[in-house]
Coordinates of C-alpha atoms in Angstrom, one line a residue:
Chain A
T131 CA 0.0 0.0 0.0
Q132 CA 1.4 3.4 -1.0
L133 CA 1.3 6.1 1.6
L134 CA 1.9 9.9 1.4
E135 CA 2.9 11.6 4.5
Q136 CA 1.9 15.2 4.5
S137 CA 3.1 17.8 6.9
P138 CA 2.3 19.9 8.8
Q139 CA -1.3 19.0 9.5
F140 CA -2.1 22.4 10.8
L141 CA -0.5 25.8 10.0
S142 CA -1.6 29.1 11.4
I143 CA 0.3 32.1 10.2
Q144 CA 0.1 35.9 9.8
E145 CA -0.6 37.6 6.5
G146 CA 2.7 38.1 4.6
E147 CA 4.5 35.1 6.0
N148 CA 6.0 32.3 3.8
L149 CA 5.2 28.7 4.3
T150 CA 6.0 25.2 2.9
V151 CA 4.0 22.1 3.0
Y152 CA 5.6 18.7 2.4
C153 CA 4.5 15.4 1.0
N154 CA 6.8 12.4 1.4
S155 CA 6.6 8.8 0.4
S156 CA 8.8 5.7 0.1
S157 CA 7.0 4.9 -3.1
V158 CA 7.4 6.3 -6.6
F159 CA 4.5 8.1 -8.2
S160 CA 3.9 8.7 -11.9
S161 CA 2.5 12.1 -11.1
L162 CA 1.5 14.1 -8.1
Q163 CA -1.3 16.6 -7.8
W164 CA -1.9 19.4 -5.3
Y165 CA -5.4 20.4 -4.5
R166 CA -7.0 23.1 -2.4
Q167 CA -10.4 22.6 -0.8
E168 CA -12.8 25.0 0.9
P169 CA -15.4 23.8 3.4
G170 CA -18.5 22.3 1.8
E171 CA -16.8 22.1 -1.6
G172 CA -14.8 19.5 -3.6
P173 CA -11.1 19.7 -4.0
V174 CA -9.9 22.0 -6.8
L175 CA -6.8 21.1 -8.7
L176 CA -3.9 23.5 -8.4
V177 CA -1.2 21.7 -10.3
T178 CA 0.1 18.4 -11.6
V179 CA 3.8 17.6 -11.6
V180 CA 5.0 14.6 -13.6
T181 CA 8.8 14.9 -14.1
G182 CA 11.3 14.3 -11.4
G183 CA 12.9 17.6 -10.3
E184 CA 10.1 19.6 -12.0
V185 CA 9.2 23.0 -10.5
K186 CA 6.0 24.8 -11.4
K187 CA 4.9 28.2 -10.3
L188 CA 1.4 29.5 -10.0
K189 CA 1.6 33.2 -8.9
R190 CA 2.8 33.0 -5.3
L191 CA 2.7 29.2 -5.2
T192 CA 5.7 27.1 -6.1
F193 CA 5.4 23.4 -6.5
Q194 CA 8.3 21.0 -6.7
F195 CA 8.5 17.3 -7.5
G196 CA 11.4 15.4 -6.1
D197 CA 14.1 14.0 -8.4
A198 CA 13.0 10.4 -7.5
R199 CA 9.3 11.3 -7.8
K200 CA 8.8 10.2 -4.2
D201 CA 8.2 13.6 -2.6
S202 CA 6.8 17.0 -3.3
S203 CA 6.5 20.4 -1.7
L204 CA 4.3 23.4 -2.0
H205 CA 5.7 26.8 -1.0
I206 CA 3.5 29.9 -0.6
T207 CA 5.2 33.3 -0.6
A208 CA 3.6 36.2 1.2
A209 CA 0.5 34.3 2.3
Q210 CA -2.9 36.1 2.2
P211 CA -6.1 35.4 4.1
G212 CA -7.6 34.2 0.8
D213 CA -5.0 31.3 0.8
T214 CA -6.8 29.8 3.8
G215 CA -8.1 26.3 3.2
L216 CA -7.3 22.6 3.2
Y217 CA -4.4 21.7 1.0
L218 CA -4.1 18.1 -0.3
C219 CA -1.4 16.3 -2.1
A220 CA -2.2 13.2 -4.0
G221 CA -0.1 10.7 -6.0
T222 CA -1.1 8.7 -9.1
N223 CA 0.1 5.3 -10.3
A224 CA 0.5 4.7 -14.0
G225 CA -0.8 1.3 -14.4
G226 CA -2.0 -2.1 -13.0
T227 CA -5.0 -2.5 -10.9
S228 CA -4.4 0.9 -9.3
Y229 CA -4.6 2.8 -12.5
G230 CA -5.8 6.3 -11.9
K231 CA -6.3 5.7 -8.2
L232 CA -5.1 8.7 -6.1
T233 CA -3.3 8.2 -2.8
F234 CA -4.0 11.3 -0.7
G235 CA -1.9 12.8 2.0
Q236 CA -3.5 13.7 5.3
G237 CA -4.0 17.3 4.3
T238 CA -2.8 20.6 5.7
I239 CA -5.3 23.0 7.2
L240 CA -3.8 26.5 6.5
T241 CA -5.2 29.5 8.3
V242 CA -3.8 32.9 7.3
H243 CA -4.7 35.7 9.8
P244 CA -5.0 39.3 8.6
Chain B
G154 CA -12.9 22.7 -18.8
A155 CA -14.0 19.3 -17.6
V156 CA -16.7 19.4 -15.0
V157 CA -18.1 16.9 -12.7
S158 CA -21.6 17.5 -11.3
Q159 CA -22.7 15.9 -8.1
H160 CA -26.3 15.8 -6.9
P161 CA -27.7 16.5 -4.4
S162 CA -25.4 18.8 -2.5
R163 CA -27.1 18.2 0.8
V164 CA -29.4 15.6 2.2
I165 CA -31.0 15.4 5.6
C166 CA -33.1 12.3 6.2
K167 CA -34.3 9.9 8.9
S168 CA -32.4 6.8 10.0
G169 CA -33.3 3.8 7.9
T170 CA -33.7 5.7 4.7
S171 CA -31.8 4.8 1.6
V172 CA -30.1 7.8 -0.2
K173 CA -28.8 7.9 -3.8
I174 CA -26.1 10.3 -4.8
E175 CA -25.4 11.0 -8.5
C176 CA -22.1 11.9 -10.1
R177 CA -22.0 13.0 -13.7
S178 CA -19.2 14.0 -16.0
L179 CA -20.6 16.8 -18.0
D180 CA -18.3 17.3 -21.0
F181 CA -16.3 14.1 -21.1
Q182 CA -16.7 10.4 -20.9
A183 CA -15.5 8.9 -17.6
T184 CA -14.6 5.2 -17.8
T185 CA -13.6 5.3 -14.2
M186 CA -15.1 7.3 -11.3
F187 CA -14.1 7.2 -7.6
W188 CA -16.1 7.7 -4.5
Y189 CA -14.6 9.2 -1.4
R190 CA -15.8 9.9 2.1
Q191 CA -14.4 12.9 4.1
F192 CA -14.8 13.7 7.8
P193 CA -14.4 17.3 9.1
K194 CA -10.9 18.7 8.7
Q195 CA -9.6 15.4 7.4
S196 CA -8.4 14.2 4.0
L197 CA -10.4 12.2 1.5
M198 CA -10.7 8.5 2.1
L199 CA -11.3 6.4 -1.0
M200 CA -14.3 4.1 -0.7
A201 CA -14.5 2.5 -4.1
T202 CA -13.6 2.6 -7.7
S203 CA -16.5 2.6 -10.1
N204 CA -15.9 1.2 -13.6
E205 CA -18.4 1.6 -16.4
G206 CA -20.1 -1.7 -17.2
S207 CA -18.5 -3.7 -14.4
K208 CA -18.7 -4.2 -10.7
A209 CA -17.2 -1.6 -8.5
T210 CA -14.0 -2.3 -6.6
Y211 CA -14.3 -1.5 -2.9
E212 CA -11.5 -0.5 -0.5
Q213 CA -10.9 -2.7 2.5
G214 CA -13.3 -2.1 5.3
V215 CA -16.0 -0.6 3.1
E216 CA -19.3 -2.5 3.2
K217 CA -20.4 -3.4 -0.3
D218 CA -24.0 -4.0 0.8
K219 CA -24.2 -0.7 2.6
F220 CA -22.7 1.5 -0.2
L221 CA -24.1 0.3 -3.5
I222 CA -22.4 1.7 -6.6
N223 CA -23.7 1.6 -10.1
H224 CA -21.9 2.9 -13.2
A225 CA -24.4 2.3 -15.9
S226 CA -23.0 4.8 -18.5
L227 CA -19.9 6.6 -19.4
T228 CA -21.2 9.8 -17.8
L229 CA -23.0 8.6 -14.7
S230 CA -22.1 6.8 -11.5
T231 CA -24.4 6.5 -8.5
L232 CA -23.7 5.8 -4.8
T233 CA -26.6 4.5 -2.8
V234 CA -26.3 4.5 1.0
T235 CA -28.7 1.8 2.0
S236 CA -30.6 1.9 5.3
A237 CA -28.6 4.9 6.4
H238 CA -27.8 5.4 10.1
P239 CA -26.3 8.4 11.9
E240 CA -22.8 7.0 11.7
D241 CA -23.1 7.2 7.9
S242 CA -23.4 11.0 8.1
S243 CA -20.4 12.4 6.3
F244 CA -19.3 14.4 3.2
Y245 CA -19.3 12.2 0.1
I246 CA -17.3 13.3 -2.9
C247 CA -16.9 11.7 -6.4
S248 CA -14.2 12.2 -8.9
A249 CA -13.8 11.3 -12.6
F250 CA -11.2 11.1 -15.2
G251 CA -11.1 9.9 -18.8
D252 CA -8.4 7.7 -20.3
G253 CA -4.8 8.7 -20.6
L254 CA -1.8 8.6 -18.4
D255 CA -1.5 11.4 -15.8
Q256 CA -4.9 12.8 -16.7
P257 CA -6.0 14.9 -13.7
Q258 CA -9.1 13.9 -11.8
H259 CA -12.0 16.3 -11.6
F260 CA -14.0 16.4 -8.4
G261 CA -17.6 17.0 -7.7
D262 CA -18.6 19.6 -5.1
G263 CA -19.6 16.8 -2.7
T264 CA -22.8 15.8 -0.9
R265 CA -23.3 16.5 2.8
L266 CA -25.3 13.6 4.2
S267 CA -26.9 14.1 7.6
I268 CA -28.8 11.2 9.1
L269 CA -31.1 12.0 12.0

């Protein structure tokens, strides 16, 4: 069974601070997705990373996929109250009986105070 | 972009009632859909994989007779919570993706099920 360890589980910071969320596994994933979810809604895809060592930027968010495709990080610069939400990482396997099945991390609840 | 529609968004019903939740892919064909359960402030927990035209694959610990899944077409999967009890109250979310490696999954907006 593949596992994704996501940390930290809770993060409470002031507006303007930087933060990093980590997802680590002993397993290799063909791709890794990051989602953001608000209460009462489904997760919304932020980014997909597929190549080892890949770095993607989405405004103030920077996503990195580890060289071995076993870990990933999400870095937010100058956090704003609108960034508040549940952040989820999820890994995908390429084939076999687990095709398309996502393995989710435990989630990080981010609260950004004005 | 691809959209997944989930209905209803909220259900409140009495204990013993069976509740059906629909998940539709609106502008693409979804050969595979997934059903998740989510408790407050926690991550998504996969319940089952729904495959068009075949039986669903349930995760360990999920009762097949309690959570009936039907994927009768390439755009619709349904989850029926049979004889629901208060402990079945939760947020249920479906996701869908078409064929192709590394295709992202698209999630519905979830169904809040409350059993009184």
